[in-house]
Coordinates of C-alpha atoms and ligand atoms in Angstrom, one line a residue:
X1 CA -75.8 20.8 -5.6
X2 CA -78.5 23.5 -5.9
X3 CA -81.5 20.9 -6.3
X4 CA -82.7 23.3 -9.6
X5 CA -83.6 20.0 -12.5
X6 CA -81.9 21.2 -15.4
X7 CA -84.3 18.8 -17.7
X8 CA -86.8 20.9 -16.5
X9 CA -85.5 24.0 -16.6
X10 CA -84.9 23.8 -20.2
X11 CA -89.0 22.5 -20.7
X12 CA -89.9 25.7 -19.1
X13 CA -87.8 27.9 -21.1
X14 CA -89.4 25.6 -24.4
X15 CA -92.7 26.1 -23.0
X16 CA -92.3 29.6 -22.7
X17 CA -91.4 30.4 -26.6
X18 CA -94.3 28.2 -27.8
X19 CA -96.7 30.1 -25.7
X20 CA -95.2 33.3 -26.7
X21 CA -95.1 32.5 -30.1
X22 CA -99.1 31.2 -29.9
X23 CA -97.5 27.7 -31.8
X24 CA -99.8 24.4 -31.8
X25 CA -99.7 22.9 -28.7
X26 CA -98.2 19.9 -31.0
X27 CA -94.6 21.9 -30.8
X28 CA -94.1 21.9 -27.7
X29 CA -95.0 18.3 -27.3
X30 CA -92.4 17.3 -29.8
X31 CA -90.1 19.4 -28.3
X32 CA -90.5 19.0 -24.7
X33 CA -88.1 16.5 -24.7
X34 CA -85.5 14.5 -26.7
X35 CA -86.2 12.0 -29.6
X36 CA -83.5 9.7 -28.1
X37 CA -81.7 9.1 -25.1
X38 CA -79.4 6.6 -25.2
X39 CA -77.5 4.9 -21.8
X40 CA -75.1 2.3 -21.8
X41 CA -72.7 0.9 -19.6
X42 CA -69.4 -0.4 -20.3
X43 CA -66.3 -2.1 -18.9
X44 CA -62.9 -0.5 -18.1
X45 CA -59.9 -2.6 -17.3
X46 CA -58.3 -0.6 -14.2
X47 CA -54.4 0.0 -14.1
X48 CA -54.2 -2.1 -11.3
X49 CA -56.0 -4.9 -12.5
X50 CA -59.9 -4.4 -11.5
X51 CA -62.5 -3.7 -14.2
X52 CA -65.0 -1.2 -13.4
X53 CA -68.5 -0.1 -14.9
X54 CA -68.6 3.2 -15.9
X55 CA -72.6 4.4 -17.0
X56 CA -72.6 7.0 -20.4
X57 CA -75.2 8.5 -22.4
X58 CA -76.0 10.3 -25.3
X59 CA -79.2 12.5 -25.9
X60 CA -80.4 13.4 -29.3
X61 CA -82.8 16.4 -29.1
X62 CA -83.7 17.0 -32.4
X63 CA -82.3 16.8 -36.2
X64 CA -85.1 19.3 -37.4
X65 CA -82.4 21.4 -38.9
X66 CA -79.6 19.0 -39.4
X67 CA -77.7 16.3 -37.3
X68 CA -77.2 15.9 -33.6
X69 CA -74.1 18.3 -32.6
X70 CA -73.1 18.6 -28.9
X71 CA -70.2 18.0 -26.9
X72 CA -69.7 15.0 -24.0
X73 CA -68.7 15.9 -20.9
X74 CA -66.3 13.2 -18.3
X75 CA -68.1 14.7 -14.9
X76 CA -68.8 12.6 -11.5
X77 CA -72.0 14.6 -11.1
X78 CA -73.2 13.4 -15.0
X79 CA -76.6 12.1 -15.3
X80 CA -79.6 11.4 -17.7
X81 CA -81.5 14.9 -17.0
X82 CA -78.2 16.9 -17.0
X83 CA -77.4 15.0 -20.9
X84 CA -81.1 15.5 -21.9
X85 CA -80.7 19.1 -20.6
X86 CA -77.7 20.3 -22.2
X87 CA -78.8 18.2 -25.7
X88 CA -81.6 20.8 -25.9
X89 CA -79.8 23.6 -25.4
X90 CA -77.8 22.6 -28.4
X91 CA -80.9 22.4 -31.1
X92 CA -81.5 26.1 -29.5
X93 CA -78.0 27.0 -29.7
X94 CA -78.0 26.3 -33.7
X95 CA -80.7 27.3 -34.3
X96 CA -79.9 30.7 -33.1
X97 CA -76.7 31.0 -34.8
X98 CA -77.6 29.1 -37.9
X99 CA -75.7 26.5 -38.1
X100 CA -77.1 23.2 -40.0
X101 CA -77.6 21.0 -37.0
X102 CA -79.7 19.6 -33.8
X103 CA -79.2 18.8 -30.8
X104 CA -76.9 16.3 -29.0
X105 CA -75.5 15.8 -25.7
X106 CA -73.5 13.4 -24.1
X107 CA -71.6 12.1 -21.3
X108 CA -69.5 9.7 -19.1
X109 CA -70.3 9.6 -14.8
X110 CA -66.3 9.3 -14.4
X111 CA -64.3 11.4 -12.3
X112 CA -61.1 12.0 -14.5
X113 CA -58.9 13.7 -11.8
X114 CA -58.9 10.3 -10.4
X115 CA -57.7 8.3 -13.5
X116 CA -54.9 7.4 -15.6
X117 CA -54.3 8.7 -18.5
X118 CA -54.6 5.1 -19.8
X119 CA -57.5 4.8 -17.8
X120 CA -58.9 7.7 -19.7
X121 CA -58.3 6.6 -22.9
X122 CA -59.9 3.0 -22.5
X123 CA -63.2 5.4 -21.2
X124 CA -62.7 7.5 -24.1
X125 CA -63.0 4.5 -26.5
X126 CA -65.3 2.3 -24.6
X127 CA -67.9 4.8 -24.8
X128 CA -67.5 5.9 -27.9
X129 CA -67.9 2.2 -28.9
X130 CA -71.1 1.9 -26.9
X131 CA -72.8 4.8 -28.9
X132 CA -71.7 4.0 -32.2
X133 CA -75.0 2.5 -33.3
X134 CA -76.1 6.1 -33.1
X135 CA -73.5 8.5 -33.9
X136 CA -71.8 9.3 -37.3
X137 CA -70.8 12.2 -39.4
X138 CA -74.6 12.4 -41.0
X139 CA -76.5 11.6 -37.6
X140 CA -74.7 13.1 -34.3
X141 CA -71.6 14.4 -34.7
X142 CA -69.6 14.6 -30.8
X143 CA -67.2 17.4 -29.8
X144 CA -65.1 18.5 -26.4
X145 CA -67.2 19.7 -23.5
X146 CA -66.4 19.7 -19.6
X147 CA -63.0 17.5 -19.0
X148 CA -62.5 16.1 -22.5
X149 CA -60.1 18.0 -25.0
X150 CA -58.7 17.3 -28.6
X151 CA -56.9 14.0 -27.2
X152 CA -60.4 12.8 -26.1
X153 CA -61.9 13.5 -29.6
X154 CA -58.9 11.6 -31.3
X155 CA -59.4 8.5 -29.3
X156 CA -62.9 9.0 -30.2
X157 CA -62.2 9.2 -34.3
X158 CA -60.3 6.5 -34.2
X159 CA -61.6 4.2 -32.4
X160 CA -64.5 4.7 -34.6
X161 CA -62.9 4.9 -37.4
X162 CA -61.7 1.2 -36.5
X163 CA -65.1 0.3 -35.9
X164 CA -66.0 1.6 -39.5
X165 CA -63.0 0.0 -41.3
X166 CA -62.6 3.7 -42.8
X167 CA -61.4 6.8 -41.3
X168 CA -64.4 9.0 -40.8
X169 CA -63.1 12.4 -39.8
X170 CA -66.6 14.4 -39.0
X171 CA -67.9 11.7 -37.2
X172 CA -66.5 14.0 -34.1
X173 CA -65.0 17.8 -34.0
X174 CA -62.7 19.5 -31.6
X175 CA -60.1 17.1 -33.4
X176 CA -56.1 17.6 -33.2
X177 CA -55.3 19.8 -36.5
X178 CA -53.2 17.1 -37.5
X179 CA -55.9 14.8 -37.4
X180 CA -58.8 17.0 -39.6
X181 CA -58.6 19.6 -36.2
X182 CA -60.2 23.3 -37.6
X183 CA -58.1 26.2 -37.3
X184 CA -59.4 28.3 -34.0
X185 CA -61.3 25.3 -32.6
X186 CA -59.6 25.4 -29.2
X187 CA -60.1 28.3 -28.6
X188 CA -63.8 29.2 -30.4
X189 CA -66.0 29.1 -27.6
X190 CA -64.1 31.4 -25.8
X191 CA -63.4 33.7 -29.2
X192 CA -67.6 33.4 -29.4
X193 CA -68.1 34.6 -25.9
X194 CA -65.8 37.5 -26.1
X195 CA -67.2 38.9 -29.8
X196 CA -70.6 39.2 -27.9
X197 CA -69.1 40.4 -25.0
X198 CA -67.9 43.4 -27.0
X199 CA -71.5 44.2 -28.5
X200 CA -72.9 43.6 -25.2
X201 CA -70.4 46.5 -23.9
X202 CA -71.4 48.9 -26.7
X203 CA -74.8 48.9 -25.4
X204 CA -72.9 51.0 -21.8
X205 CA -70.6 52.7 -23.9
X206 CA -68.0 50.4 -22.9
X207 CA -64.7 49.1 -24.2
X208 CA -62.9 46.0 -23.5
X209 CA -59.7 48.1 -22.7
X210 CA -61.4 49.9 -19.8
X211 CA -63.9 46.7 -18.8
X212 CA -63.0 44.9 -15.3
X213 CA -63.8 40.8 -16.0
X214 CA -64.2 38.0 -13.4
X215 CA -64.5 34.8 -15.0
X216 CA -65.3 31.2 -13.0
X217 CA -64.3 28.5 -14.5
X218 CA -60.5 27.9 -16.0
X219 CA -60.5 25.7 -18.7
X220 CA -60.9 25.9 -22.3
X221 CA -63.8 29.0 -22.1
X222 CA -62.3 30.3 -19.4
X223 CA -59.0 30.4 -19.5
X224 CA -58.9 30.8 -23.1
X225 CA -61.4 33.7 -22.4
X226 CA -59.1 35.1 -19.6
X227 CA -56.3 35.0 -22.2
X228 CA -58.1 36.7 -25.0
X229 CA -59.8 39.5 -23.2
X230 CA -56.4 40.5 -21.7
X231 CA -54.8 40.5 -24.5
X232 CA -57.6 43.4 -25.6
X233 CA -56.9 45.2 -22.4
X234 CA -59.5 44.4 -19.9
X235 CA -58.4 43.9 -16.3
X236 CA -59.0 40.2 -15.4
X237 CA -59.7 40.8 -11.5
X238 CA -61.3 37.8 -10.0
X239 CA -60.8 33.9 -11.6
X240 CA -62.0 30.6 -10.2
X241 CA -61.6 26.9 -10.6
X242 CA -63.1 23.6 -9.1
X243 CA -61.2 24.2 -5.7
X244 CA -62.1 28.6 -5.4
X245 CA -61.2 31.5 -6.5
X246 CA -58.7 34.5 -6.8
X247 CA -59.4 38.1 -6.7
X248 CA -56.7 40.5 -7.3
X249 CA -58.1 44.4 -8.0
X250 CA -54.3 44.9 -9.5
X251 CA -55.4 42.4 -12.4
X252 CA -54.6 38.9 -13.2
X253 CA -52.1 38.1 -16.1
X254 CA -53.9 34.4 -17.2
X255 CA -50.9 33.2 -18.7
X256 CA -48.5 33.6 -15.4
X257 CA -51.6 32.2 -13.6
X258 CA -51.7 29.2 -16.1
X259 CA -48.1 27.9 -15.1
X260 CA -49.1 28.3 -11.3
X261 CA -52.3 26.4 -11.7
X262 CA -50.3 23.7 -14.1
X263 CA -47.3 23.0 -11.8
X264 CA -49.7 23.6 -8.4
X265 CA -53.2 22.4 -9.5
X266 CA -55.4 25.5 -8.7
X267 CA -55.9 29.2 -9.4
X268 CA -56.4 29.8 -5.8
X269 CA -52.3 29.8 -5.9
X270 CA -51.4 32.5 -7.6
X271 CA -51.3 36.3 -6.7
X272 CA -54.1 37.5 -5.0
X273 CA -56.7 36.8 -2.4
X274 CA -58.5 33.8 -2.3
X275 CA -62.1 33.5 -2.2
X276 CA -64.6 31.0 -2.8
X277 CA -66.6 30.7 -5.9
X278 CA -69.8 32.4 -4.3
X279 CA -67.8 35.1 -3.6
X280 CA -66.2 35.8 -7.2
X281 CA -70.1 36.0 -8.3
X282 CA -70.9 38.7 -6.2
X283 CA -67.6 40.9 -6.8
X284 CA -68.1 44.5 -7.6
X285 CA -66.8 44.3 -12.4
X286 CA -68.1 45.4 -15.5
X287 CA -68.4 41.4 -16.8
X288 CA -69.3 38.4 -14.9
X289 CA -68.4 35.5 -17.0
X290 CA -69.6 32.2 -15.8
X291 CA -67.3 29.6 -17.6
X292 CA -68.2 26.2 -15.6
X293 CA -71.0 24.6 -14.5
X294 CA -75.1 24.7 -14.2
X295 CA -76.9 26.6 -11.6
X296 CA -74.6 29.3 -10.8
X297 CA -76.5 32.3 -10.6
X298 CA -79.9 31.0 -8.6
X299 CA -82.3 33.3 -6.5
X300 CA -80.3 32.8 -3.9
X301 CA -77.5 34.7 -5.1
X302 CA -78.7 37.1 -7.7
X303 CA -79.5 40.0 -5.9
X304 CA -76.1 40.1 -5.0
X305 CA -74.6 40.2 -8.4
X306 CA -73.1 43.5 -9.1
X307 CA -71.7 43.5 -12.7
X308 CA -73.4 45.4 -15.5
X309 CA -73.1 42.1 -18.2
X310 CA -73.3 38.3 -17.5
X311 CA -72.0 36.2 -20.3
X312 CA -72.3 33.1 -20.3
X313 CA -69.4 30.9 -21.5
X314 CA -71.3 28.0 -19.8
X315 CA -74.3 26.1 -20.2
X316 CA -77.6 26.6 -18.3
X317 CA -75.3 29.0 -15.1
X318 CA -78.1 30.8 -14.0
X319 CA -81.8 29.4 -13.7
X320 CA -84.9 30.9 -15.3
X321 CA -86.4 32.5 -12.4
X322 CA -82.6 34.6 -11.4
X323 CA -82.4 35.5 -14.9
X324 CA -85.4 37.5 -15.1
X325 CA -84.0 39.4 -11.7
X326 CA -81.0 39.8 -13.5
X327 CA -83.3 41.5 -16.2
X328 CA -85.4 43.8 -13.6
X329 CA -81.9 44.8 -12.1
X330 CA -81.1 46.3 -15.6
X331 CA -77.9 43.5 -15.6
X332 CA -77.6 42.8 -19.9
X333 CA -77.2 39.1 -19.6
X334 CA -75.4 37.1 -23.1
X335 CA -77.3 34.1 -22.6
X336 CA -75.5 30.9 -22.9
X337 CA -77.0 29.7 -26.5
X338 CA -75.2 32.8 -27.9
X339 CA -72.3 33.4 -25.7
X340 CA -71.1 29.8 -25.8
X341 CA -72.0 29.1 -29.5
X342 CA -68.7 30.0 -30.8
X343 CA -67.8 26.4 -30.3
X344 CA -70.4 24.8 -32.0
X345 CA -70.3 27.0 -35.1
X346 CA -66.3 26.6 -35.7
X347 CA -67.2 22.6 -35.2
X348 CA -69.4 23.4 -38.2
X349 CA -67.2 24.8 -40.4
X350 CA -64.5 21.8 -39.2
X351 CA -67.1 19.2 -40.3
X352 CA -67.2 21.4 -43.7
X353 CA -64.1 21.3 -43.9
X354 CA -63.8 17.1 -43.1
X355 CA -66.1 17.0 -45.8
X356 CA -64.7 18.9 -48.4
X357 CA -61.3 17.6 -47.5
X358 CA -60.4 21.4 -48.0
X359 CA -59.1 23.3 -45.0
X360 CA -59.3 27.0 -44.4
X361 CA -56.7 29.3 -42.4
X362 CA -57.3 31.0 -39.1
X363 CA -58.3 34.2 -40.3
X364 CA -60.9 32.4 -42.2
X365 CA -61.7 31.1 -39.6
X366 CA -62.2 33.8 -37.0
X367 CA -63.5 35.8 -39.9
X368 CA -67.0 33.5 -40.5
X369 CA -67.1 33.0 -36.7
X370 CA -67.1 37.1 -36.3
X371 CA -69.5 37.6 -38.9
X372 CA -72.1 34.8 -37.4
X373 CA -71.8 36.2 -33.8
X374 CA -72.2 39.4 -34.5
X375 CA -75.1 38.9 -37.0
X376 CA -76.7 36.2 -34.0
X377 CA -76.0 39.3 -31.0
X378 CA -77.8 41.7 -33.5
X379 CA -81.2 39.6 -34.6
X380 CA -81.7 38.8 -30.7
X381 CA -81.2 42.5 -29.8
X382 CA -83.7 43.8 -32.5
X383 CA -86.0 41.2 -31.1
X384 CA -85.5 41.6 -27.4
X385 CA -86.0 45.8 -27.8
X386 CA -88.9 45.0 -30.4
X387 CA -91.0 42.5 -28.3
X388 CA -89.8 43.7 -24.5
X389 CA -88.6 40.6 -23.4
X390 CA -85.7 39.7 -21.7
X391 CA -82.3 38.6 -24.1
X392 CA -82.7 35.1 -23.3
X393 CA -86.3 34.6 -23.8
X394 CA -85.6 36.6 -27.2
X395 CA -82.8 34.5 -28.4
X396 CA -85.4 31.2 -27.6
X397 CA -88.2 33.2 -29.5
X398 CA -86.1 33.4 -32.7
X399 CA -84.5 29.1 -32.4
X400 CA -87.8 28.4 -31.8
X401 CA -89.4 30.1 -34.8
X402 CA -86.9 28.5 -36.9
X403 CA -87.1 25.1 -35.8
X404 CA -91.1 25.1 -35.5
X405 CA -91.2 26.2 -39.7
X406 CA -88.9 23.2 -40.2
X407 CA -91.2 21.4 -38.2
X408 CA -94.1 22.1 -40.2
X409 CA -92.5 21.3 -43.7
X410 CA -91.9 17.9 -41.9
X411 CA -95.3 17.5 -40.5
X412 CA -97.7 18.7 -43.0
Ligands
NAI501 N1 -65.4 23.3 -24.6 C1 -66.3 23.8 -25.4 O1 -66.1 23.9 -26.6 C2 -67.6 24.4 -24.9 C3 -67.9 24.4 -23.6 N2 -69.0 25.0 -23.2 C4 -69.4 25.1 -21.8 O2 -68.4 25.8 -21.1 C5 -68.4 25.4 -19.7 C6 -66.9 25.0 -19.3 O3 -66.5 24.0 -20.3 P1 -65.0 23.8 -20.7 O4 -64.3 25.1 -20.4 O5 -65.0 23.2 -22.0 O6 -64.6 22.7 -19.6 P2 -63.1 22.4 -19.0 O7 -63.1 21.1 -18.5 O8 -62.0 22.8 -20.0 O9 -63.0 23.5 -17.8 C7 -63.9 23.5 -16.7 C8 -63.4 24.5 -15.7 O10 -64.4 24.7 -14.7 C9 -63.8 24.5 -13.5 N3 -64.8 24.1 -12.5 C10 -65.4 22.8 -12.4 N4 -66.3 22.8 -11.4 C11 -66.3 24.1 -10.9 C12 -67.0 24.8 -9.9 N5 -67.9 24.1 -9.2 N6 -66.8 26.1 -9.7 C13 -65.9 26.7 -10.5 N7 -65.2 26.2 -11.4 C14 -65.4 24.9 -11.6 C15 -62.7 23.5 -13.6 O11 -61.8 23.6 -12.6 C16 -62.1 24.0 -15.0 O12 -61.3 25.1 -14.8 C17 -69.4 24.2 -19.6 O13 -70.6 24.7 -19.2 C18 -69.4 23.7 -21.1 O14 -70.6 23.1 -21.4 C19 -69.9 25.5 -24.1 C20 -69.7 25.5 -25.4 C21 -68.5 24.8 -25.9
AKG502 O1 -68.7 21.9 -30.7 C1 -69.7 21.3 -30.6 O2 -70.2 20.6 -31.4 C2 -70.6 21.4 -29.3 C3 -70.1 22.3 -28.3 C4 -71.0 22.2 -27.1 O3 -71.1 21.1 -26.5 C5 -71.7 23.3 -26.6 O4 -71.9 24.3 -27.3 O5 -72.3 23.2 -25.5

């Protein structure tokens, strides 16, 4: 626990954008915070006979541009701010990448390495019960963030879809194929990360053949990440997980490293030396790749960071003030609402696709998801050279823009 409020984190970087773009005050007081915040609490019959409480929320930001869209998150460190937080980050992230949506955020204080996987499900579907009043393929549409997966988002759809009397496949994405799933889904928000990743290395003359990665975080960015990138030839050389980390300057094949962590339950046992998690930060690479949690990268730490790029898989890793070191230290930082919007975007085109009832292929897929990344990296980097500013306050510049004109459609 780093003490950093990510609620107010995410005001400042608001706050900063209005001022910059000289907006009515009026923005930034709509915007400041989210429309809706929703918290409910619901019972869970325990395996062993007990029923529990468990406390869940959803956050709607702000359906300017289009409906709610953000994932939910099964964490024991879950709470209102952290929900508000990361649903605000999500009307940025769309924004940015142009995708037809707000902002939503959700989640369940639950700590799933400590339940049944019947357990699981009856929290899966007793949320999702609690927050049907405001969810729905036309007002927030869920989707897979920290420990929930495809087989969460099932539960989810059909659960609801029970609740409905129809089945209503975009009420959530990150869905099963069989089950109105998109093509690439799984593994978008790690393809998203490592398409920006690439520009982000043409800007040293880099390539991803000759780039030295450490990545924290081993679930569906990272690992998925991990896979990707060395399957393009960079040298995976430091990995971490919840219980620490693994450096190995020979390079790390993910997939062997995948079977140790499946049949042992941690990274730290595979081949290498293991480290903490404050240690893979600080290790001498090309990319740092934050792929878990908030308030990685604090003052604290920063100056000790020694890669050239930071790309942030994750939400909200490092805080506002580190980030502007990172900048002064010449480190090129993806910021989060482009380096993790591959997720969201290929949620969009599976919500298309629910709604057409017409699916596309994977190289479809990957193609529109390519096109939007690059096009999103490019429009921030104009801006950031044009106006000096940092990457991050340049990719809030241009959401901000956007949403404030839809704003003042609405409002005058
Ligand atoms: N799944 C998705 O589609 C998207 C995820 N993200 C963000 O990516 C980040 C990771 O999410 P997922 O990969 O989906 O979650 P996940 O549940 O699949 O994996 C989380 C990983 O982080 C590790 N972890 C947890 N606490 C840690 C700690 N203190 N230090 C190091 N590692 C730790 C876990 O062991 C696990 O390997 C989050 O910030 C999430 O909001 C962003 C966009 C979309
Ligand atoms: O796929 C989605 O709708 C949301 C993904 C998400 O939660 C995120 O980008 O942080």
């Amino acid at each position: 626990m780093t003490g950093i409020n990510v609620f107010e984190e995410a005001q400042k970087q608001i706050r900063i954008a209005c001022e910059k773009l000289e907006v009515d005050r009026g923005y930034y007081e709509i915007l400041k915070q989210p429309e809706r915040v929703m918290e409910v609490s619901f019972p869970v019959r325990m395996d062993d006979g007990r029923v529990e409480v468990f406390t869940g929320y959803r956050s709607q930001h702000d359906d300017t541009l289009g409906p709610a869209k953000g994932g939910i998150r099964f964490h024991p460190l879950v709470t209102a701010d952290e929900v508000k937080a990361l649903s605000m980050w999500m009307t940025i992230k769309c924004a940015l990448v142009g995708v037809p949506f707000g902002g939503g955020k959700g989640g369940v204080n639950c700590n799933p390495k400590k339940l049944s996987y019947g357990e699981l499900e009856r929290i899966a579907r007793g949320y999702i019960r609690s927050i049907a009043p405001i969810v729905g393929s036309e007002k927030d549409i869920p989707a897979p963030d920290v420990y929930t997966n495809e087989k969460v988002m099932a539960w989810m759809v059909d659960e609801f879809s029970k609740l409905k009397g129809y089945t209503d496949y975009g009420v959530v994405t990150g869905k099963p194929l069989i089950l109105g799933g998109s093509a690439a889904r799984d593994e978008a928000t790690a393809m998203g990360c490592f398409i920006t990743t690439k520009e982000a290395l043409k800007k040293f003359n880099l390539s991803v053949n000759k780039a030295t990665v450490c990545i924290q975080g081993f679930g569906n960015a990272g690992f998925n990440l991990a896979k990707i990138l060395f399957d393009s030839g960079a040298k995976i050389i430091g990995v971490s997980d919840s219980r620490g980390g693994l450096f190995n300057p020979e390079g790390i094949n993910p997939k062997e490293l995948l079977e140790v962590k499946n049949s042992k339950g941690s990274v730290v046992y595979g081949s290498g030396k293991v480290i903490t998690n404050e240690e893979l930060l600080e290790l001498n690479c090309d990319v740092l790749i934050p792929a878990a949690l908030e308030n990685q990268i604090t003052e604290k730490n920063v100056h000790n960071i020694k890669a050239k790029i930071v790309s942030e898989a994750a939400n909200g890793p490092t805080t506002t003030a580190a980030s502007k070191i990172l900048y002064k230290k010449g480190i090129l930082v993806v910021p989060d609402i482009l380096a993790s919007a591959g997720g969201v975007t290929v949620s969009y085109f599976e919500w298309v696709q629910n709604k057409t009832g017409y699916y596309w292929d994977y190289d479809e897929v990957t193609q529109k998801l390519e096109k939007m990344m690059v096009n999103a990296f490019k429009d921030i980097f104009d801006m950031h050279q044009k106006n000096q500013v940092d990457i991050r306050e340049a990719a809030f510049l241009i959401a901000i823009k956007r949403i404030v004109e839809g704003l003042k459609y609405k409002l005058s």
